[in-house]
mmCIF file of C-alpha atoms in Angstrom:
data_model
loop_
_atom_site.group_PDB
_atom_site.id
_atom_site.type_symbol
_atom_site.label_atom_id
_atom_site.label_comp_id
_atom_site.label_asym_id
_atom_site.label_seq_id
_atom_site.Cartn_x
_atom_site.Cartn_y
_atom_site.Cartn_z
ATOM 1 C CA MET A 1 -0.174 -0.101 -0.292
ATOM 2 C CA ILE A 2 1.282 3.229 -0.784
ATOM 3 C CA ASP A 3 0.669 6.683 -0.587
ATOM 4 C CA ILE A 4 2.490 9.908 -2.524
ATOM 5 C CA ASN A 5 2.334 13.509 -1.336
ATOM 6 C CA ASN A 6 4.441 16.154 -2.810
ATOM 7 C CA ASN A 7 7.847 15.007 -2.858
ATOM 8 C CA TRP A 8 7.030 12.095 -0.397
ATOM 9 C CA ILE A 9 6.352 8.753 -0.612
ATOM 10 C CA CYS A 10 5.003 6.171 2.213
ATOM 11 C CA ILE A 11 5.167 2.802 1.735
ATOM 12 C CA ALA A 12 3.017 0.483 3.772
ATOM 13 C CA SER A 13 3.674 -3.219 3.638
ATOM 14 C CA ASN A 14 1.762 -6.315 4.485
ATOM 15 C CA ASN A 15 3.564 -6.884 7.971
ATOM 16 C CA GLY A 16 2.552 -3.824 9.445
ATOM 17 C CA PHE A 17 6.355 -1.950 8.663
ATOM 18 C CA ILE A 18 5.790 1.761 7.564
ATOM 19 C CA ARG A 19 8.445 3.681 5.427
ATOM 20 C CA ILE A 20 8.892 7.082 3.856
ATOM 21 C CA TYR A 21 10.953 7.923 0.837
ATOM 22 C CA ASP A 22 11.958 11.386 -0.469
ATOM 23 C CA LEU A 23 11.453 11.682 -3.862
ATOM 24 C CA SER A 24 13.242 15.001 -4.651
ATOM 25 C CA ALA A 25 16.935 13.894 -6.109
ATOM 26 C CA ARG A 26 17.586 11.539 -8.670
ATOM 27 C CA GLU A 27 16.592 8.325 -6.560
ATOM 28 C CA ALA A 28 14.508 7.841 -3.609
ATOM 29 C CA ARG A 29 16.048 8.127 -0.122
ATOM 30 C CA GLN A 30 14.149 6.977 2.669
ATOM 31 C CA GLN A 31 13.868 9.731 5.094
ATOM 32 C CA TYR A 32 13.586 7.632 8.621
ATOM 33 C CA HIS A 33 13.944 4.603 10.179
ATOM 34 C CA SER A 34 11.494 1.498 9.083
ATOM 35 C CA LYS A 35 8.367 2.168 11.604
ATOM 36 C CA ASP A 36 6.974 -1.176 12.438
ATOM 37 C CA ILE A 37 3.735 -0.501 13.755
ATOM 38 C CA SER A 38 2.550 -4.050 14.359
ATOM 39 C CA LYS A 39 4.285 -3.819 17.717
ATOM 40 C CA MET A 40 3.315 -0.490 18.564
ATOM 41 C CA VAL A 41 -0.831 -0.911 18.011
ATOM 42 C CA GLN A 42 -3.354 -3.048 19.731
ATOM 43 C CA ASP A 43 -4.407 -6.374 17.657
ATOM 44 C CA PHE A 44 -2.873 -5.529 14.333
ATOM 45 C CA LYS A 45 -3.850 -7.611 11.635
ATOM 46 C CA TYR A 46 -3.227 -5.511 8.712
ATOM 47 C CA PHE A 47 -3.308 -2.012 7.218
ATOM 48 C CA LEU A 48 -6.705 -0.381 6.324
ATOM 49 C CA HIS A 49 -5.785 3.351 4.632
ATOM 50 C CA ILE A 50 -2.798 5.316 4.924
ATOM 51 C CA LYS A 51 -2.208 9.051 4.165
ATOM 52 C CA LEU A 52 1.036 11.012 4.369
ATOM 53 C CA ASN A 53 1.215 14.916 4.831
ATOM 54 C CA LYS A 54 2.596 17.535 2.874
ATOM 55 C CA MET A 55 5.984 17.832 5.013
ATOM 56 C CA GLY A 56 6.053 12.992 4.575
ATOM 57 C CA ASN A 57 6.319 13.639 8.497
ATOM 58 C CA ARG A 58 3.601 12.514 9.636
ATOM 59 C CA VAL A 59 1.206 9.326 8.325
ATOM 60 C CA SER A 60 -2.139 8.684 9.525
ATOM 61 C CA PHE A 61 -3.479 5.279 9.439
ATOM 62 C CA THR A 62 -6.409 3.450 9.458
ATOM 63 C CA TYR A 63 -6.042 -0.707 10.350
ATOM 64 C CA CYS A 64 -7.869 -3.854 10.763
ATOM 65 C CA ILE A 65 -7.380 -6.406 13.473
ATOM 66 C CA ASP A 66 -8.735 -10.296 12.007
ATOM 67 C CA ASP A 67 -9.587 -11.433 8.704
ATOM 68 C CA ASN A 68 -12.986 -10.450 8.326
ATOM 69 C CA LYS A 69 -12.313 -6.949 7.932
ATOM 70 C CA ASN A 70 -13.122 -5.509 11.492
ATOM 71 C CA ILE A 71 -11.557 -2.088 11.539
ATOM 72 C CA TYR A 72 -10.071 -0.716 14.791
ATOM 73 C CA PRO A 73 -12.445 2.004 16.099
ATOM 74 C CA GLY A 74 -9.902 4.674 15.951
ATOM 75 C CA ILE A 75 -7.914 6.809 13.716
ATOM 76 C CA MET A 76 -3.851 6.985 14.292
ATOM 77 C CA VAL A 77 -1.010 9.273 13.520
ATOM 78 C CA TRP A 78 3.085 8.220 13.570
ATOM 79 C CA ASP A 79 4.575 11.271 13.764
ATOM 80 C CA ALA A 80 7.986 10.908 12.322
ATOM 81 C CA ASP A 81 9.740 13.264 13.743
ATOM 82 C CA SER A 82 9.031 12.289 17.363
ATOM 83 C CA ASP A 83 8.681 8.558 16.482
ATOM 84 C CA VAL A 84 5.691 8.887 18.365
ATOM 85 C CA ILE A 85 2.083 7.312 17.858
ATOM 86 C CA SER A 86 -1.029 9.045 18.810
ATOM 87 C CA ASN A 87 -4.622 8.219 18.228
ATOM 88 C CA PHE A 88 -7.828 9.206 18.796
ATOM 89 C CA ASN A 89 -10.293 6.131 19.914
ATOM 90 C CA PHE A 90 -14.343 6.093 18.511
ATOM 91 C CA LEU A 91 -15.107 4.059 21.409
ATOM 92 C CA THR A 92 -13.805 6.260 24.432
ATOM 93 C CA GLY A 93 -13.825 9.371 22.714
ATOM 94 C CA MET A 94 -10.942 10.164 23.911
ATOM 95 C CA THR A 95 -7.428 11.049 22.453
ATOM 96 C CA ASP A 96 -4.839 8.871 23.820
ATOM 97 C CA GLN A 97 -3.427 11.813 25.791
ATOM 98 C CA GLN A 98 -6.745 12.142 27.273
ATOM 99 C CA GLN A 99 -6.701 8.518 28.251
ATOM 100 C CA TYR A 100 -3.387 8.751 30.033
ATOM 101 C CA GLU A 101 -4.562 11.978 31.809
ATOM 102 C CA ALA A 102 -7.926 10.335 32.733
ATOM 103 C CA ASN A 103 -5.626 7.118 34.197
ATOM 104 C CA ALA A 104 -3.336 9.514 36.573
ATOM 105 C CA ASN A 105 -6.647 11.373 37.235
ATOM 106 C CA ALA A 106 -8.204 8.340 38.711
ATOM 107 C CA SER A 107 -5.227 6.859 40.076
ATOM 108 C CA SER A 108 -4.975 10.077 41.797
ATOM 109 C CA PHE A 109 -8.455 9.765 43.684
ATOM 110 C CA ASN A 110 -7.836 5.757 44.371
ATOM 111 C CA ALA A 111 -4.550 7.074 46.162
ATOM 112 C CA SER A 112 -6.339 9.483 48.337
ATOM 113 C CA LYS A 113 -4.874 12.328 46.497
ATOM 114 C CA ARG A 114 -7.023 15.213 45.345
ATOM 115 C CA PRO A 115 -7.600 14.780 41.299
ATOM 116 C CA ASN A 116 -7.944 17.443 38.917
ATOM 117 C CA THR A 117 -11.531 18.348 38.818
ATOM 118 C CA ALA A 118 -10.691 21.345 36.326
ATOM 119 C CA VAL A 119 -8.863 18.349 34.285
ATOM 120 C CA ALA A 120 -11.453 15.637 34.670
ATOM 121 C CA ARG A 121 -14.669 17.982 33.503
ATOM 122 C CA LYS A 122 -12.332 19.159 30.182
ATOM 123 C CA ILE A 123 -12.244 15.452 29.416
ATOM 124 C CA GLU A 124 -15.014 14.459 30.494
ATOM 125 C CA LYS A 125 -16.850 17.334 28.099
ATOM 126 C CA GLU A 126 -14.506 16.401 25.168
ATOM 127 C CA GLN A 127 -15.645 12.636 25.985
ATOM 128 C CA ILE A 128 -19.778 13.749 25.330
ATOM 129 C CA ARG A 129 -18.982 15.583 22.414
ATOM 130 C CA TYR A 130 -16.599 13.404 20.538
ATOM 131 C CA ARG A 131 -17.360 9.575 21.788
ATOM 132 C CA LEU A 132 -18.531 7.302 18.846
ATOM 133 C CA PRO A 133 -19.140 4.018 19.557
ATOM 134 C CA ASP A 134 -21.345 3.047 17.208
ATOM 135 C CA TYR A 135 -19.183 4.604 14.260
ATOM 136 C CA LEU A 136 -15.797 3.306 12.719
ATOM 137 C CA PRO A 137 -12.953 4.993 10.720
ATOM 138 C CA GLY A 138 -13.639 5.625 7.350
ATOM 139 C CA PHE A 139 -11.937 7.527 4.868
ATOM 140 C CA HIS A 140 -8.989 10.123 5.958
ATOM 141 C CA CYS A 141 -6.950 13.021 4.264
ATOM 142 C CA TRP A 142 -4.092 15.839 5.447
ATOM 143 C CA ASP A 143 -4.596 19.380 4.534
ATOM 144 C CA GLY A 144 -3.233 20.498 1.127
ATOM 145 C CA ASN A 145 -1.733 23.736 2.791
ATOM 146 C CA ASP A 146 -1.038 23.054 6.500
ATOM 147 C CA SER A 147 0.467 19.789 7.651
ATOM 148 C CA ARG A 148 -0.534 19.547 10.916
ATOM 149 C CA TYR A 149 -4.356 19.717 9.279
ATOM 150 C CA LEU A 150 -6.200 16.075 8.918
ATOM 151 C CA ILE A 151 -9.973 15.131 8.409
ATOM 152 C CA CYS A 152 -11.715 11.961 9.062
ATOM 153 C CA GLU A 153 -14.634 10.078 7.940
ATOM 154 C CA ALA A 154 -16.761 7.982 11.126
ATOM 155 C CA ASN A 155 -18.939 5.891 9.169
ATOM 156 C CA HIS A 156 -22.154 4.530 11.207
ATOM 157 C CA HIS A 157 -21.029 0.877 11.158
ATOM 158 C CA LYS A 158 -24.341 -0.127 9.661
ATOM 159 C CA PRO A 159 -24.318 1.603 6.516
ATOM 160 C CA ASN A 160 -27.868 3.669 6.273
ATOM 161 C CA ALA A 161 -28.334 3.203 9.958
ATOM 162 C CA GLY A 162 -27.658 6.712 11.053
ATOM 163 C CA PRO A 163 -25.779 9.996 10.320
ATOM 164 C CA ASN A 164 -22.122 10.398 9.159
ATOM 165 C CA TYR A 165 -19.548 12.397 10.459
ATOM 166 C CA LEU A 166 -16.667 14.232 9.854
ATOM 167 C CA LEU A 167 -13.812 14.735 12.364
ATOM 168 C CA SER A 168 -11.018 17.751 11.951
ATOM 169 C CA ILE A 169 -7.785 16.522 13.935
ATOM 170 C CA PHE A 170 -4.627 18.837 14.755
ATOM 171 C CA VAL A 171 -1.356 16.743 15.199
ATOM 172 C CA THR A 172 1.846 17.916 16.052
ATOM 173 C CA SER A 173 4.601 16.866 17.660
ATOM 174 C CA GLU A 174 5.155 20.005 20.148
ATOM 175 C CA ASP A 175 1.160 19.059 21.266
ATOM 176 C CA GLY A 176 0.156 15.393 19.780
ATOM 177 C CA LEU A 177 -3.102 15.131 18.334
ATOM 178 C CA HIS A 178 -5.797 17.370 19.627
ATOM 179 C CA MET A 179 -9.777 16.951 18.587
ATOM 180 C CA GLN A 180 -10.624 20.055 16.887
ATOM 181 C CA ASP A 181 -14.187 19.590 15.952
ATOM 182 C CA LEU A 182 -16.976 16.714 14.700
ATOM 183 C CA GLN A 183 -19.614 18.167 12.224
ATOM 184 C CA LEU A 184 -21.942 15.760 10.282
ATOM 185 C CA LYS A 185 -21.085 14.262 7.066
ATOM 186 C CA SER A 186 -23.364 15.933 3.724
ATOM 187 C CA ARG A 187 -25.881 13.520 2.365
ATOM 188 C CA ASN A 188 -24.845 14.797 -1.063
ATOM 189 C CA SER A 189 -21.328 13.273 -0.455
ATOM 190 C CA GLU A 190 -20.225 9.961 -0.721
ATOM 191 C CA ILE A 191 -16.260 9.061 -0.197
ATOM 192 C CA LEU A 192 -14.047 11.951 0.993
ATOM 193 C CA LEU A 193 -11.262 12.565 -1.215
ATOM 194 C CA GLY A 194 -9.270 15.575 -0.027
ATOM 195 C CA CYS A 195 -8.698 18.829 1.969
ATOM 196 C CA THR A 196 -7.515 22.021 1.357
ATOM 197 C CA VAL A 197 -9.026 24.872 3.813
ATOM 198 C CA PRO A 198 -11.866 26.219 3.581
ATOM 199 C CA TYR A 199 -12.508 23.347 1.031
ATOM 200 C CA ILE A 200 -13.230 20.110 1.486
ATOM 201 C CA TYR A 201 -13.687 17.312 -1.520
ATOM 202 C CA PHE A 202 -16.068 14.537 -1.721
ATOM 203 C CA VAL A 203 -17.072 11.753 -4.173
ATOM 204 C CA ARG A 204 -20.847 13.258 -5.129
ATOM 205 C CA SER A 205 -23.389 10.522 -3.697
ATOM 206 C CA ASP A 206 -26.066 9.212 -6.360
ATOM 207 C CA ASN A 207 -29.421 10.172 -4.422
ATOM 208 C CA ASP A 208 -32.353 12.222 -5.276
ATOM 209 C CA GLU A 209 -31.221 14.776 -2.575
ATOM 210 C CA ASN A 210 -28.190 15.948 -4.794
ATOM 211 C CA ASP A 211 -29.990 18.349 -6.639
ATOM 212 C CA ASN A 212 -30.884 20.149 -3.328
ATOM 213 C CA ILE A 213 -27.058 21.318 -2.089
ATOM 214 C CA SER A 214 -26.653 24.090 0.002
ATOM 215 C CA ASN A 215 -25.124 27.544 0.129
ATOM 216 C CA ASN A 216 -22.224 25.830 1.061
ATOM 217 C CA GLU A 217 -21.729 23.064 -1.025
ATOM 218 C CA MET A 218 -21.559 22.945 -5.110
ATOM 219 C CA ASN A 219 -21.341 19.951 -7.540
ATOM 220 C CA ILE A 220 -17.961 19.577 -9.639
ATOM 221 C CA GLY A 221 -19.198 18.067 -12.931
ATOM 222 C CA ASN A 222 -21.213 14.816 -12.245
ATOM 223 C CA LEU A 223 -18.658 13.193 -10.077
ATOM 224 C CA LEU A 224 -17.388 15.667 -7.355
ATOM 225 C CA LEU A 225 -18.563 17.860 -4.636
ATOM 226 C CA ARG A 226 -16.439 21.214 -3.348
ATOM 227 C CA GLN A 227 -18.290 22.026 0.488
ATOM 228 C CA ILE A 228 -17.065 24.482 2.537
ATOM 229 C CA PHE A 229 -15.938 23.838 5.881
ATOM 230 C CA ARG A 230 -18.009 24.671 8.969
ATOM 231 C CA GLN A 231 -15.702 26.134 10.646
ATOM 232 C CA PHE A 232 -14.294 27.983 7.917
ATOM 233 C CA ILE A 233 -17.292 29.802 5.901
ATOM 234 C CA GLY A 234 -16.753 32.813 4.867
ATOM 235 C CA LEU A 235 -12.944 32.599 4.242
ATOM 236 C CA GLU A 236 -12.571 31.393 0.750
ATOM 237 C CA ASN A 237 -12.247 34.455 -0.719
ATOM 238 C CA SER A 238 -9.435 35.640 2.112
ATOM 239 C CA ASP A 239 -6.049 35.509 1.163
ATOM 240 C CA GLN A 240 -3.301 33.210 1.897
ATOM 241 C CA THR A 241 -2.157 35.065 4.586
ATOM 242 C CA THR A 242 -5.758 35.444 6.133
ATOM 243 C CA LYS A 243 -6.127 31.926 5.847
ATOM 244 C CA GLU A 244 -2.573 30.784 7.497
ATOM 245 C CA ALA A 245 -3.428 33.225 10.443
ATOM 246 C CA MET A 246 -7.093 31.683 10.891
ATOM 247 C CA MET A 247 -5.550 27.558 10.841
ATOM 248 C CA ASN A 248 -2.640 29.135 13.687
ATOM 249 C CA PHE A 249 -5.656 30.801 15.407
ATOM 250 C CA SER A 250 -7.768 27.760 15.050
ATOM 251 C CA TYR A 251 -4.734 25.577 15.811
ATOM 252 C CA TYR A 252 -3.852 27.460 18.839
ATOM 253 C CA MET A 253 -7.234 27.906 20.585
ATOM 254 C CA THR A 254 -7.632 23.970 20.266
ATOM 255 C CA VAL A 255 -4.886 23.058 22.093
ATOM 256 C CA ASP A 256 -5.521 25.825 24.750
ATOM 257 C CA LYS A 257 -2.365 28.209 24.273
ATOM 258 C CA MET A 258 -4.590 31.646 23.922
ATOM 259 C CA ASP A 259 -1.764 34.055 24.227
ATOM 260 C CA GLU A 260 -0.429 32.258 20.674
ATOM 261 C CA ALA A 261 -3.334 32.405 19.423
ATOM 262 C CA PHE A 262 -4.409 36.001 20.694
ATOM 263 C CA LYS A 263 -0.662 36.858 18.410
ATOM 264 C CA ALA A 264 -1.785 34.925 15.453
ATOM 265 C CA ILE A 265 -4.870 37.175 14.826
ATOM 266 C CA LYS A 266 -3.312 40.760 15.342
ATOM 267 C CA PHE A 267 -2.453 41.563 12.264
ATOM 268 C CA ILE A 268 -6.028 40.330 10.194
ATOM 269 C CA LYS A 269 -8.178 42.342 8.541
ATOM 270 C CA SER A 270 -10.778 40.670 7.013
ATOM 271 C CA GLU A 271 -13.675 41.309 8.894
ATOM 272 C CA ASN A 272 -15.668 38.152 7.586
ATOM 273 C CA ALA A 273 -12.381 36.290 9.628
ATOM 274 C CA TRP A 274 -13.309 38.912 12.855
ATOM 275 C CA GLU A 275 -16.551 37.288 12.489
ATOM 276 C CA HIS A 276 -15.070 33.408 12.119
ATOM 277 C CA MET A 277 -13.046 34.480 15.281
ATOM 278 C CA ALA A 278 -16.123 35.905 17.313
ATOM 279 C CA HIS A 279 -17.907 32.507 16.569
ATOM 280 C CA MET A 280 -15.024 30.910 17.956
ATOM 281 C CA CYS A 281 -14.692 32.882 21.012
ATOM 282 C CA VAL A 282 -18.538 31.911 21.771
ATOM 283 C CA LYS A 283 -17.102 28.340 22.208
ATOM 284 C CA THR A 284 -14.404 28.221 23.863
ATOM 285 C CA ARG A 285 -15.603 31.366 26.300
ATOM 286 C CA ARG A 286 -12.665 33.660 25.362
ATOM 287 C CA LEU A 287 -14.043 37.014 25.792
ATOM 288 C CA ASP A 288 -11.106 38.921 25.952
ATOM 289 C CA ILE A 289 -10.538 37.777 22.252
ATOM 290 C CA ALA A 290 -14.272 38.653 21.834
ATOM 291 C CA MET A 291 -14.038 41.645 22.786
ATOM 292 C CA LEU A 292 -10.936 42.307 19.967
ATOM 293 C CA CYS A 293 -12.816 40.430 17.213
ATOM 294 C CA LEU A 294 -16.112 42.372 17.814
ATOM 295 C CA GLY A 295 -13.766 45.954 18.088
ATOM 296 C CA ASN A 296 -12.593 44.785 14.235
ATOM 297 C CA MET A 297 -15.757 43.969 13.182
ATOM 298 C CA GLY A 298 -17.116 47.542 13.885
ATOM 299 C CA HIS A 299 -19.777 45.826 16.250
ATOM 300 C CA ALA A 300 -20.538 48.775 18.572
ATOM 301 C CA SER A 301 -23.276 47.516 20.135
ATOM 302 C CA GLY A 302 -22.066 44.293 20.743
ATOM 303 C CA ALA A 303 -18.951 45.259 22.215
ATOM 304 C CA ARG A 304 -20.864 47.641 24.602
ATOM 305 C CA ALA A 305 -23.440 44.968 25.714
ATOM 306 C CA LEU A 306 -20.584 42.294 26.361
ATOM 307 C CA LYS A 307 -18.396 45.091 28.359
ATOM 308 C CA LYS A 308 -21.108 46.282 29.856
ATOM 309 C CA SER A 309 -22.055 42.788 31.265
ATOM 310 C CA MET A 310 -18.137 41.984 31.944
ATOM 311 C CA LYS A 311 -18.226 45.146 34.478
ATOM 312 C CA ASN A 312 -21.275 43.686 35.869
ATOM 313 C CA GLY A 313 -19.497 40.695 36.791
ATOM 314 C CA ASP A 314 -21.812 38.830 35.197
ATOM 315 C CA PRO A 315 -21.660 34.711 35.264
ATOM 316 C CA ILE A 316 -19.379 33.643 32.487
ATOM 317 C CA GLU A 317 -22.281 31.603 31.412
ATOM 318 C CA VAL A 318 -24.319 35.165 30.963
ATOM 319 C CA GLN A 319 -21.601 36.646 29.308
ATOM 320 C CA VAL A 320 -21.338 33.961 26.645
ATOM 321 C CA ALA A 321 -25.164 34.256 26.374
ATOM 322 C CA ILE A 322 -24.656 37.712 25.099
ATOM 323 C CA LEU A 323 -22.277 37.848 22.959
ATOM 324 C CA ALA A 324 -23.868 34.021 21.238
ATOM 325 C CA ILE A 325 -27.122 36.856 20.878
ATOM 326 C CA GLN A 326 -25.082 39.531 19.879
ATOM 327 C CA LEU A 327 -23.584 37.664 17.121
ATOM 328 C CA GLY A 328 -27.218 36.222 15.843
ATOM 329 C CA LEU A 329 -26.066 32.432 17.142
ATOM 330 C CA LEU A 330 -29.275 32.089 19.414
#
């Protein structure tokens, strides 16, 4: 099994090895040591899908656990730079790092130490959102421009038994694997083909609803469907600098590096981008950044209402609700 991206090729063997080669020279050169995945993951039988990112330093993969084509319920990523395998488990709704933190927190409780309730609450909130016990990973792909950004299908294990989803994930050597978003997969789409923010591409489904596409979708010929990813609606006409700044902002918000997120957006001039970030602030409850966004949007009434609520010392839930109302989200 192979995958090619830019000047890189990934080869996955039947016995569980992954190798990455640089194709930029006259002869292919192996870039990293061979990785024996079969010894590093649970119940490995054979690879199902592999995908290589544009920098040639991360490989995402799914695999089967037996000869009956039963799929392991998770998406795995080998970071070749750090030689670490990260994963997200559909059954638990947690990444490997979250599972480690949850186990450590439980051990502290059992040892009569004071558990970190903030960590536990955060993990539980994420787990509720992302837990998909009736789903299995489908096709996945890396963004064409951002080597950190991974998209994976979450398909119901019984065809046509329920809606399917798309998971968006950030992966870096420094921060590991972090879930960014979960959204419904379009009924007009069949197979995930690729992603270049703000667009995601599919093979069109062959159904009667295909003529009723949403404003964020566009048919390309008879076979392809292009969709604007929900969290990037409004950015499709932005310049590359704005798109890169938005991706950095999204990444730092996802990994809870708020100061870095603030720095990433200082010089953005697009009003649509500021509105998009203000919407994200409702989700993250980062109201100081929301104030900056409202100011750059020229949303004086919204900034005034939020500032008044903050000055009155209203509960954070009330302040977030006011922000959402001002943005037309409620």
